PDB file of C-alpha atoms in Angstrom:
ATOM      1  CA  MET A 945      99.023  83.185  87.818  1.00 91.00           C
ATOM      2  CA  THR A 946      95.892  83.510  85.810  1.00 94.00           C
ATOM      3  CA  ARG A 947      94.028  87.590  85.442  1.00 94.00           C
ATOM      4  CA  GLU A 948      91.044  85.269  87.584  1.00 96.00           C
ATOM      5  CA  GLN A 949      93.389  84.351  90.481  1.00 97.00           C
ATOM      6  CA  LEU A 950      95.006  87.631  90.298  1.00 96.00           C
ATOM      7  CA  ALA A 951      91.242  89.327  91.002  1.00 96.00           C
ATOM      8  CA  ALA A 952      90.937  86.957  93.303  1.00 97.00           C
ATOM      9  CA  GLU A 953      93.570  87.695  94.843  1.00 96.00           C
ATOM     10  CA  CYS A 954      94.439  91.501  95.301  1.00 96.00           C
ATOM     11  CA  GLU A 955      90.306  91.039  96.460  1.00 96.00           C
ATOM     12  CA  ARG A 956      91.170  88.738  99.209  1.00 96.00           C
ATOM     13  CA  LEU A 957      94.003  91.455  99.701  1.00 96.00           C
ATOM     14  CA  GLY A 958      91.293  93.852 100.084  1.00 95.00           C
ATOM     15  CA  ALA A 959      91.920  95.598  96.983  1.00 94.00           C
ATOM     16  CA  THR A 960      87.814  95.185  95.208  1.00 94.00           C
ATOM     17  CA  GLY A 961      88.777  97.791  92.565  1.00 93.00           C
ATOM     18  CA  LEU A 962      91.473  95.241  91.165  1.00 93.00           C
ATOM     19  CA  THR A 963      88.830  93.458  89.150  1.00 94.00           C
ATOM     20  CA  TYR A 964      89.912  90.811  85.766  1.00 94.00           C
ATOM     21  CA  ALA A 965      87.760  93.971  83.705  1.00 92.00           C
ATOM     22  CA  ALA A 966      90.618  96.465  85.832  1.00 92.00           C
ATOM     23  CA  ILE A 967      93.463  94.348  85.382  1.00 92.00           C
ATOM     24  CA  VAL A 968      92.998  93.807  81.873  1.00 91.00           C
ATOM     25  CA  SER A 969      93.319  97.894  80.564  1.00 88.00           C
ATOM     26  CA  ILE A 970      96.257  98.604  83.238  1.00 88.00           C
ATOM     27  CA  GLU A 971      97.576  95.300  81.465  1.00 87.00           C
ATOM     28  CA  SER A 972      97.025  97.056  78.158  1.00 83.00           C
ATOM     29  CA  GLY A 973      97.364 100.541  78.566  1.00 77.00           C
ATOM     30  CA  ARG A 974      94.456 101.076  76.521  1.00 75.00           C
ATOM     31  CA  ARG A 975      93.417 104.703  76.346  1.00 76.00           C
ATOM     32  CA  LYS A 976      90.858 106.919  76.203  1.00 77.00           C
ATOM     33  CA  PRO A 977      89.824 109.239  73.431  1.00 79.00           C
ATOM     34  CA  ASP A 978      91.524 111.927  75.512  1.00 78.00           C
ATOM     35  CA  GLY A 979      95.464 110.172  75.206  1.00 71.00           C
ATOM     36  CA  SER A 980      94.838 109.059  79.247  1.00 72.00           C
ATOM     37  CA  ARG A 981      95.220 105.704  80.071  1.00 72.00           C
ATOM     38  CA  ARG A 982      91.431 103.912  81.082  1.00 74.00           C
ATOM     39  CA  ARG A 983      93.440 102.692  84.000  1.00 79.00           C
ATOM     40  CA  GLU A 984      95.899 103.733  86.005  1.00 86.00           C
ATOM     41  CA  VAL A 985      97.333 102.303  89.349  1.00 90.00           C
ATOM     42  CA  THR A 986      97.292 104.107  92.566  1.00 92.00           C
ATOM     43  CA  VAL A 987     100.323 103.562  95.137  1.00 92.00           C
ATOM     44  CA  ASP A 988      98.261 101.713  97.642  1.00 95.00           C
ATOM     45  CA  GLU A 989      96.575  99.389  94.819  1.00 95.00           C
ATOM     46  CA  LEU A 990     100.638  98.808  93.001  1.00 95.00           C
ATOM     47  CA  LEU A 991     101.537  97.258  96.667  1.00 96.00           C
ATOM     48  CA  VAL A 992      98.290  95.016  96.583  1.00 97.00           C
ATOM     49  CA  LEU A 993      99.171  94.335  92.903  1.00 96.00           C
ATOM     50  CA  GLY A 994     103.748  93.245  93.692  1.00 96.00           C
ATOM     51  CA  LEU A 995     102.133  91.150  97.295  1.00 97.00           C
ATOM     52  CA  ALA A 996      99.694  89.344  95.105  1.00 97.00           C
ATOM     53  CA  LEU A 997     101.757  88.352  92.875  1.00 96.00           C
ATOM     54  CA  ALA A 998     104.586  87.925  95.111  1.00 96.00           C
ATOM     55  CA  VAL A 999     107.172  90.081  93.438  1.00 95.00           C
ATOM     56  CA  PRO A1000     108.712  93.595  95.232  1.00 94.00           C
ATOM     57  CA  PRO A1001     105.686  96.112  94.042  1.00 94.00           C
ATOM     58  CA  LEU A1002     109.414  98.484  92.905  1.00 93.00           C
ATOM     59  CA  LEU A1003     109.868  95.761  90.250  1.00 93.00           C
ATOM     60  CA  LEU A1004     106.505  95.875  88.302  1.00 91.00           C
ATOM     61  CA  VAL A1005     108.265  99.851  87.853  1.00 89.00           C
ATOM     62  CA  LEU A1006     111.551  99.344  87.082  1.00 90.00           C
ATOM     63  CA  PRO A1007     112.700  95.512  85.079  1.00 85.00           C
ATOM     64  CA  LEU A1008     116.366  95.350  86.276  1.00 89.00           C
ATOM     65  CA  GLY A1009     117.907  93.002  84.262  1.00 87.00           C
ATOM     66  CA  SER A1010     115.192  92.771  81.177  1.00 88.00           C
ATOM     67  CA  GLU A1011     115.584  95.982  80.220  1.00 88.00           C
ATOM     68  CA  GLN A1012     118.248  98.747  78.914  1.00 91.00           C
ATOM     69  CA  GLN A1013     116.830 102.191  79.167  1.00 91.00           C
ATOM     70  CA  VAL A1014     113.258 103.268  81.082  1.00 90.00           C
ATOM     71  CA  PRO A1015     111.849 106.676  80.710  1.00 90.00           C
ATOM     72  CA  THR A1016     111.824 109.474  83.703  1.00 90.00           C
ATOM     73  CA  VAL A1017     110.348 112.445  83.635  1.00 89.00           C
ATOM     74  CA  PRO A1018     108.695 113.646  79.788  1.00 89.00           C
ATOM     75  CA  ASP A1019     111.679 116.486  78.991  1.00 88.00           C
ATOM     76  CA  ARG A1020     114.737 114.457  80.276  1.00 90.00           C
ATOM     77  CA  ASP A1021     116.803 111.199  78.678  1.00 90.00           C
ATOM     78  CA  PRO A1022     115.573 107.684  79.549  1.00 90.00           C
ATOM     79  CA  ARG A1023     117.961 105.870  82.038  1.00 92.00           C
ATOM     80  CA  ASP A1024     119.139 102.495  83.272  1.00 92.00           C
ATOM     81  CA  PRO A1025     116.939 101.031  85.475  1.00 92.00           C
ATOM     82  CA  TYR A1026     119.128 100.332  88.148  1.00 93.00           C
ATOM     83  CA  THR A1027     119.711 104.208  88.638  1.00 92.00           C
ATOM     84  CA  VAL A1028     116.635 105.457  88.238  1.00 93.00           C
ATOM     85  CA  TRP A1029     115.909 102.417  90.698  1.00 93.00           C
ATOM     86  CA  LYS A1030     118.449 104.346  93.642  1.00 92.00           C
ATOM     87  CA  TRP A1031     116.119 107.181  92.675  1.00 92.00           C
ATOM     88  CA  TRP A1032     113.023 105.667  93.794  1.00 92.00           C
ATOM     89  CA  THR A1033     114.394 104.760  97.589  1.00 91.00           C
ATOM     90  CA  GLY A1034     116.565 107.308  98.319  1.00 91.00           C
ATOM     91  CA  GLU A1035     120.160 106.316  97.275  1.00 89.00           C
ATOM     92  CA  GLU A1036     120.765 108.427  94.677  1.00 90.00           C
ATOM     93  CA  THR A1037     120.699 111.749  94.141  1.00 91.00           C
ATOM     94  CA  PRO A1038     118.756 112.001  90.411  1.00 92.00           C
ATOM     95  CA  THR A1039     121.136 113.553  87.922  1.00 90.00           C
ATOM     96  CA  LEU A1040     118.305 114.644  85.523  1.00 86.00           C
ATOM     97  CA  GLY A1041     120.656 118.026  84.834  1.00 82.00           C
ATOM     98  CA  GLY A1042     122.733 117.561  81.641  1.00 80.00           C
ATOM     99  CA  PRO A1043     123.938 115.409  79.639  1.00 84.00           C
ATOM    100  CA  ILE A1044     127.319 116.758  80.901  1.00 83.00           C
ATOM    101  CA  ASP A1045     130.837 115.965  78.885  1.00 81.00           C
ATOM    102  CA  GLY A1046     129.034 113.290  78.632  1.00 81.00           C
ATOM    103  CA  ARG A1047     127.373 113.191  82.205  1.00 88.00           C
ATOM    104  CA  TYR A1048     124.443 114.064  83.697  1.00 88.00           C
ATOM    105  CA  VAL A1049     124.895 115.761  86.750  1.00 87.00           C
ATOM    106  CA  PRO A1050     122.195 116.541  89.838  1.00 86.00           C
ATOM    107  CA  GLU A1051     119.599 119.838  89.254  1.00 83.00           C
ATOM    108  CA  THR A1052     120.752 123.348  90.428  1.00 82.00           C
ATOM    109  CA  GLN A1053     118.438 125.626  90.568  1.00 86.00           C
ATOM    110  CA  PRO A1054     116.553 126.509  93.992  1.00 89.00           C
ATOM    111  CA  ILE A1055     113.289 124.822  95.504  1.00 88.00           C
ATOM    112  CA  GLY A1056     110.935 128.243  94.517  1.00 84.00           C
ATOM    113  CA  GLU A1057     111.672 131.570  93.890  1.00 82.00           C
ATOM    114  CA  ASP A1058     114.475 131.701  97.755  1.00 86.00           C
ATOM    115  CA  GLY A1059     114.489 128.238  98.972  1.00 89.00           C
ATOM    116  CA  PRO A1060     117.641 125.217  99.252  1.00 90.00           C
ATOM    117  CA  LYS A1061     119.574 124.206  96.408  1.00 90.00           C
ATOM    118  CA  TRP A1062     117.416 121.507  94.861  1.00 89.00           C
ATOM    119  CA  SER A1063     120.722 118.489  95.700  1.00 89.00           C
ATOM    120  CA  ALA A1064     121.091 120.025  98.966  1.00 90.00           C
ATOM    121  CA  ALA A1065     117.057 119.778  99.883  1.00 90.00           C
ATOM    122  CA  TRP A1066     117.325 115.947  98.651  1.00 90.00           C
ATOM    123  CA  ALA A1067     120.350 115.026 100.024  1.00 89.00           C
ATOM    124  CA  GLU A1068     118.626 115.506 103.795  1.00 89.00           C
ATOM    125  CA  SER A1069     115.244 114.178 103.170  1.00 90.00           C
ATOM    126  CA  ALA A1070     116.884 110.585 101.606  1.00 91.00           C
ATOM    127  CA  TYR A1071     118.315 111.035 104.814  1.00 89.00           C
ATOM    128  CA  PRO A1072     116.158 108.880 107.007  1.00 89.00           C
ATOM    129  CA  ALA A1073     116.261 106.443 103.780  1.00 87.00           C
ATOM    130  CA  SER A1074     120.649 105.728 104.292  1.00 88.00           C
ATOM    131  CA  LEU A1075     120.139 105.166 108.070  1.00 92.00           C
ATOM    132  CA  TYR A1076     116.997 102.826 108.610  1.00 92.00           C
ATOM    133  CA  PRO A1077     119.321 100.610 106.141  1.00 92.00           C
ATOM    134  CA  GLU A1078     122.359 101.276 107.967  1.00 94.00           C
ATOM    135  CA  PHE A1079     120.630 100.598 111.501  1.00 95.00           C
ATOM    136  CA  GLU A1080     119.487  96.955 110.300  1.00 95.00           C
ATOM    137  CA  ARG A1081     123.247  96.260 109.233  1.00 95.00           C
ATOM    138  CA  ARG A1082     124.642  96.916 112.625  1.00 96.00           C
ATOM    139  CA  ARG A1083     121.735  95.470 114.821  1.00 95.00           C
ATOM    140  CA  GLN A1084     122.375  92.187 112.426  1.00 96.00           C
ATOM    141  CA  ALA A1085     126.150  92.974 113.161  1.00 96.00           C
ATOM    142  CA  VAL A1086     125.142  93.612 116.671  1.00 95.00           C
ATOM    143  CA  HIS A1087     123.577  89.884 116.370  1.00 94.00           C
ATOM    144  CA  ARG A1088     126.294  87.625 114.631  1.00 95.00           C
ATOM    145  CA  ALA A1089     129.275  88.994 117.353  1.00 95.00           C
ATOM    146  CA  TYR A1090     127.000  87.860 120.755  1.00 93.00           C
ATOM    147  CA  LEU A1091     125.841  84.576 119.105  1.00 92.00           C
ATOM    148  CA  ARG A1092     129.888  84.142 118.161  1.00 91.00           C
ATOM    149  CA  ALA A1093     130.348  85.837 122.169  1.00 89.00           C
ATOM    150  CA  GLU A1094     127.633  82.773 122.808  1.00 88.00           C
ATOM    151  CA  ALA A1095     129.367  80.002 121.168  1.00 87.00           C
ATOM    152  CA  ALA A1096     133.061  81.207 122.654  1.00 84.00           C
ATOM    153  CA  ASP A1097     130.978  81.270 126.153  1.00 79.00           C
ATOM    154  CA  LYS A1098     130.375  77.228 125.492  1.00 78.00           C
ATOM    155  CA  ARG A1099     134.566  77.105 124.697  1.00 73.00           C
ATOM    156  CA  ARG A1100     135.831  78.331 128.257  1.00 69.00           C
ATOM    157  CA  THR A1101     139.413  76.452 127.186  1.00 64.00           C
ATOM    158  CA  ASP A1102     140.233  79.070 124.904  1.00 68.00           C
ATOM    159  CA  LYS A1103     140.596  82.661 127.241  1.00 73.00           C
ATOM    160  CA  LYS A1104     142.119  84.596 123.793  1.00 75.00           C
ATOM    161  CA  GLY A1105     138.686  83.696 122.053  1.00 72.00           C
ATOM    162  CA  HIS A1106     136.111  83.551 124.329  1.00 78.00           C
ATOM    163  CA  THR A1107     137.529  87.643 125.824  1.00 86.00           C
ATOM    164  CA  GLU A1108     138.117  88.306 121.921  1.00 90.00           C
ATOM    165  CA  ALA A1109     134.314  87.701 121.319  1.00 90.00           C
ATOM    166  CA  TRP A1110     133.245  89.635 123.860  1.00 90.00           C
ATOM    167  CA  THR A1111     135.201  92.316 122.786  1.00 92.00           C
ATOM    168  CA  ASP A1112     133.745  92.251 119.246  1.00 94.00           C
ATOM    169  CA  TYR A1113     130.289  91.891 120.253  1.00 93.00           C
ATOM    170  CA  THR A1114     131.235  95.008 123.002  1.00 94.00           C
ATOM    171  CA  GLN A1115     132.486  96.913 120.043  1.00 96.00           C
ATOM    172  CA  ARG A1116     129.331  96.583 118.029  1.00 96.00           C
ATOM    173  CA  LEU A1117     127.403  97.429 120.208  1.00 95.00           C
ATOM    174  CA  GLU A1118     129.022 100.315 120.789  1.00 95.00           C
ATOM    175  CA  GLU A1119     128.412 100.864 116.901  1.00 96.00           C
ATOM    176  CA  LEU A1120     124.848 100.726 116.749  1.00 95.00           C
ATOM    177  CA  ALA A1121     124.341 102.598 120.001  1.00 94.00           C
ATOM    178  CA  TYR A1122     126.063 105.046 118.163  1.00 94.00           C
ATOM    179  CA  HIS A1123     123.888 105.267 115.037  1.00 95.00           C
ATOM    180  CA  ILE A1124     120.749 104.678 117.058  1.00 94.00           C
ATOM    181  CA  GLU A1125     122.101 108.077 118.178  1.00 93.00           C
ATOM    182  CA  GLY A1126     122.524 109.739 115.054  1.00 91.00           C
ATOM    183  CA  MET A1127     118.992 108.355 114.394  1.00 92.00           C
ATOM    184  CA  ALA A1128     117.375 110.286 117.368  1.00 92.00           C
ATOM    185  CA  ARG A1129     119.275 113.360 117.174  1.00 90.00           C
ATOM    186  CA  ALA A1130     117.570 113.428 112.864  1.00 88.00           C
ATOM    187  CA  GLY A1131     113.862 113.037 114.955  1.00 90.00           C
ATOM    188  CA  LEU A1132     113.975 110.154 113.971  1.00 91.00           C
ATOM    189  CA  GLN A1133     111.258 106.777 115.657  1.00 90.00           C
ATOM    190  CA  ILE A1134     114.083 104.190 116.324  1.00 91.00           C
ATOM    191  CA  PRO A1135     112.824 100.621 115.494  1.00 91.00           C
ATOM    192  CA  GLU A1136     112.565  98.508 118.926  1.00 89.00           C
ATOM    193  CA  LEU A1137     115.437  96.370 119.753  1.00 89.00           C
ATOM    194  CA  ARG A1138     115.349  92.993 121.443  1.00 89.00           C
ATOM    195  CA  PRO A1139     115.157  93.740 125.471  1.00 90.00           C
ATOM    196  CA  ASP A1140     118.440  91.444 126.180  1.00 89.00           C
ATOM    197  CA  LEU A1141     120.835  94.191 123.665  1.00 90.00           C
ATOM    198  CA  ILE A1142     118.642  96.578 125.479  1.00 90.00           C
ATOM    199  CA  GLU A1143     120.344  96.465 129.023  1.00 90.00           C
ATOM    200  CA  ASP A1144     123.434  95.639 127.870  1.00 91.00           C
ATOM    201  CA  MET A1145     123.770  99.184 126.445  1.00 92.00           C
ATOM    202  CA  GLN A1146     122.478 100.191 129.679  1.00 89.00           C
ATOM    203  CA  GLY A1147     124.782  97.785 131.586  1.00 89.00           C
ATOM    204  CA  LEU A1148     127.142  99.234 128.681  1.00 90.00           C
ATOM    205  CA  ASP A1149     126.085 102.969 129.729  1.00 90.00           C
ATOM    206  CA  ILE A1150     126.132 103.920 125.651  1.00 90.00           C
ATOM    207  CA  LEU A1151     123.593 105.906 125.139  1.00 88.00           C
ATOM    208  CA  THR A1152     123.172 109.297 126.083  1.00 86.00           C
ATOM    209  CA  ASP A1153     119.483 109.227 126.481  1.00 86.00           C
ATOM    210  CA  PRO A1154     118.287 105.343 126.993  1.00 81.00           C
ATOM    211  CA  THR A1155     114.581 106.159 126.621  1.00 83.00           C
ATOM    212  CA  ILE A1156     115.035 106.273 123.118  1.00 86.00           C
ATOM    213  CA  ILE A1157     115.201 102.501 122.243  1.00 85.00           C
ATOM    214  CA  HIS A1158     112.492 100.511 123.282  1.00 79.00           C
ATOM    215  CA  PRO A1159     112.298  96.635 123.307  1.00 78.00           C
ATOM    216  CA  ARG A1160     110.794  94.003 121.563  1.00 70.00           C
ATOM    217  CA  GLY A1161     110.616  89.987 121.069  1.00 52.00           C
ATOM    218  CA  THR A1162     113.099  88.094 120.899  1.00 43.00           C
ATOM    219  CA  GLU A1163     114.564  87.331 117.695  1.00 43.00           C
TER     220      GLU A1163
END
């Protein structure tokens, strides 16, 4: 894709400020006499650039597989890209302290003068980042178990396999329901589910509060 084509695609996506000239300035990293960049990239522009280039936006910032190290913050050591990637996504607590005996460690200072310890505050804030991927994994597990159970319905001669398939589906559904209730306790919005899955949860009475989930169209 040429710069002209990229600028045209950005305009199509509504980012009229990402002109050919702006893209040249971004790529070159040219700076003003005072040392500041001639053209910064905003967060929403980073998303547009990623969509225009068909590249996950975070890969535009963190070059996984092509660099050994990337900068973190100005007065800390550079680290490998995947470590910093996990900081961005909340999968891992940043380890900016150290190295101590060759190991980097989380920051230990409190937030503000009398706030919680930094690592504890991070863990609480990052909690939703772990819950949504796990929700999707469990939802997919339910979907696969449902398909296996449906297939078992068509093989009525295999009574044992039929029973095992539906038992597995029920167990997967219970695991998803348990996770959903954990998300609700954390005050998080629950992604929509297929109506038939909700009906099965209600029929099995495995949700304390069935109103916390909402149906969507079938997959």
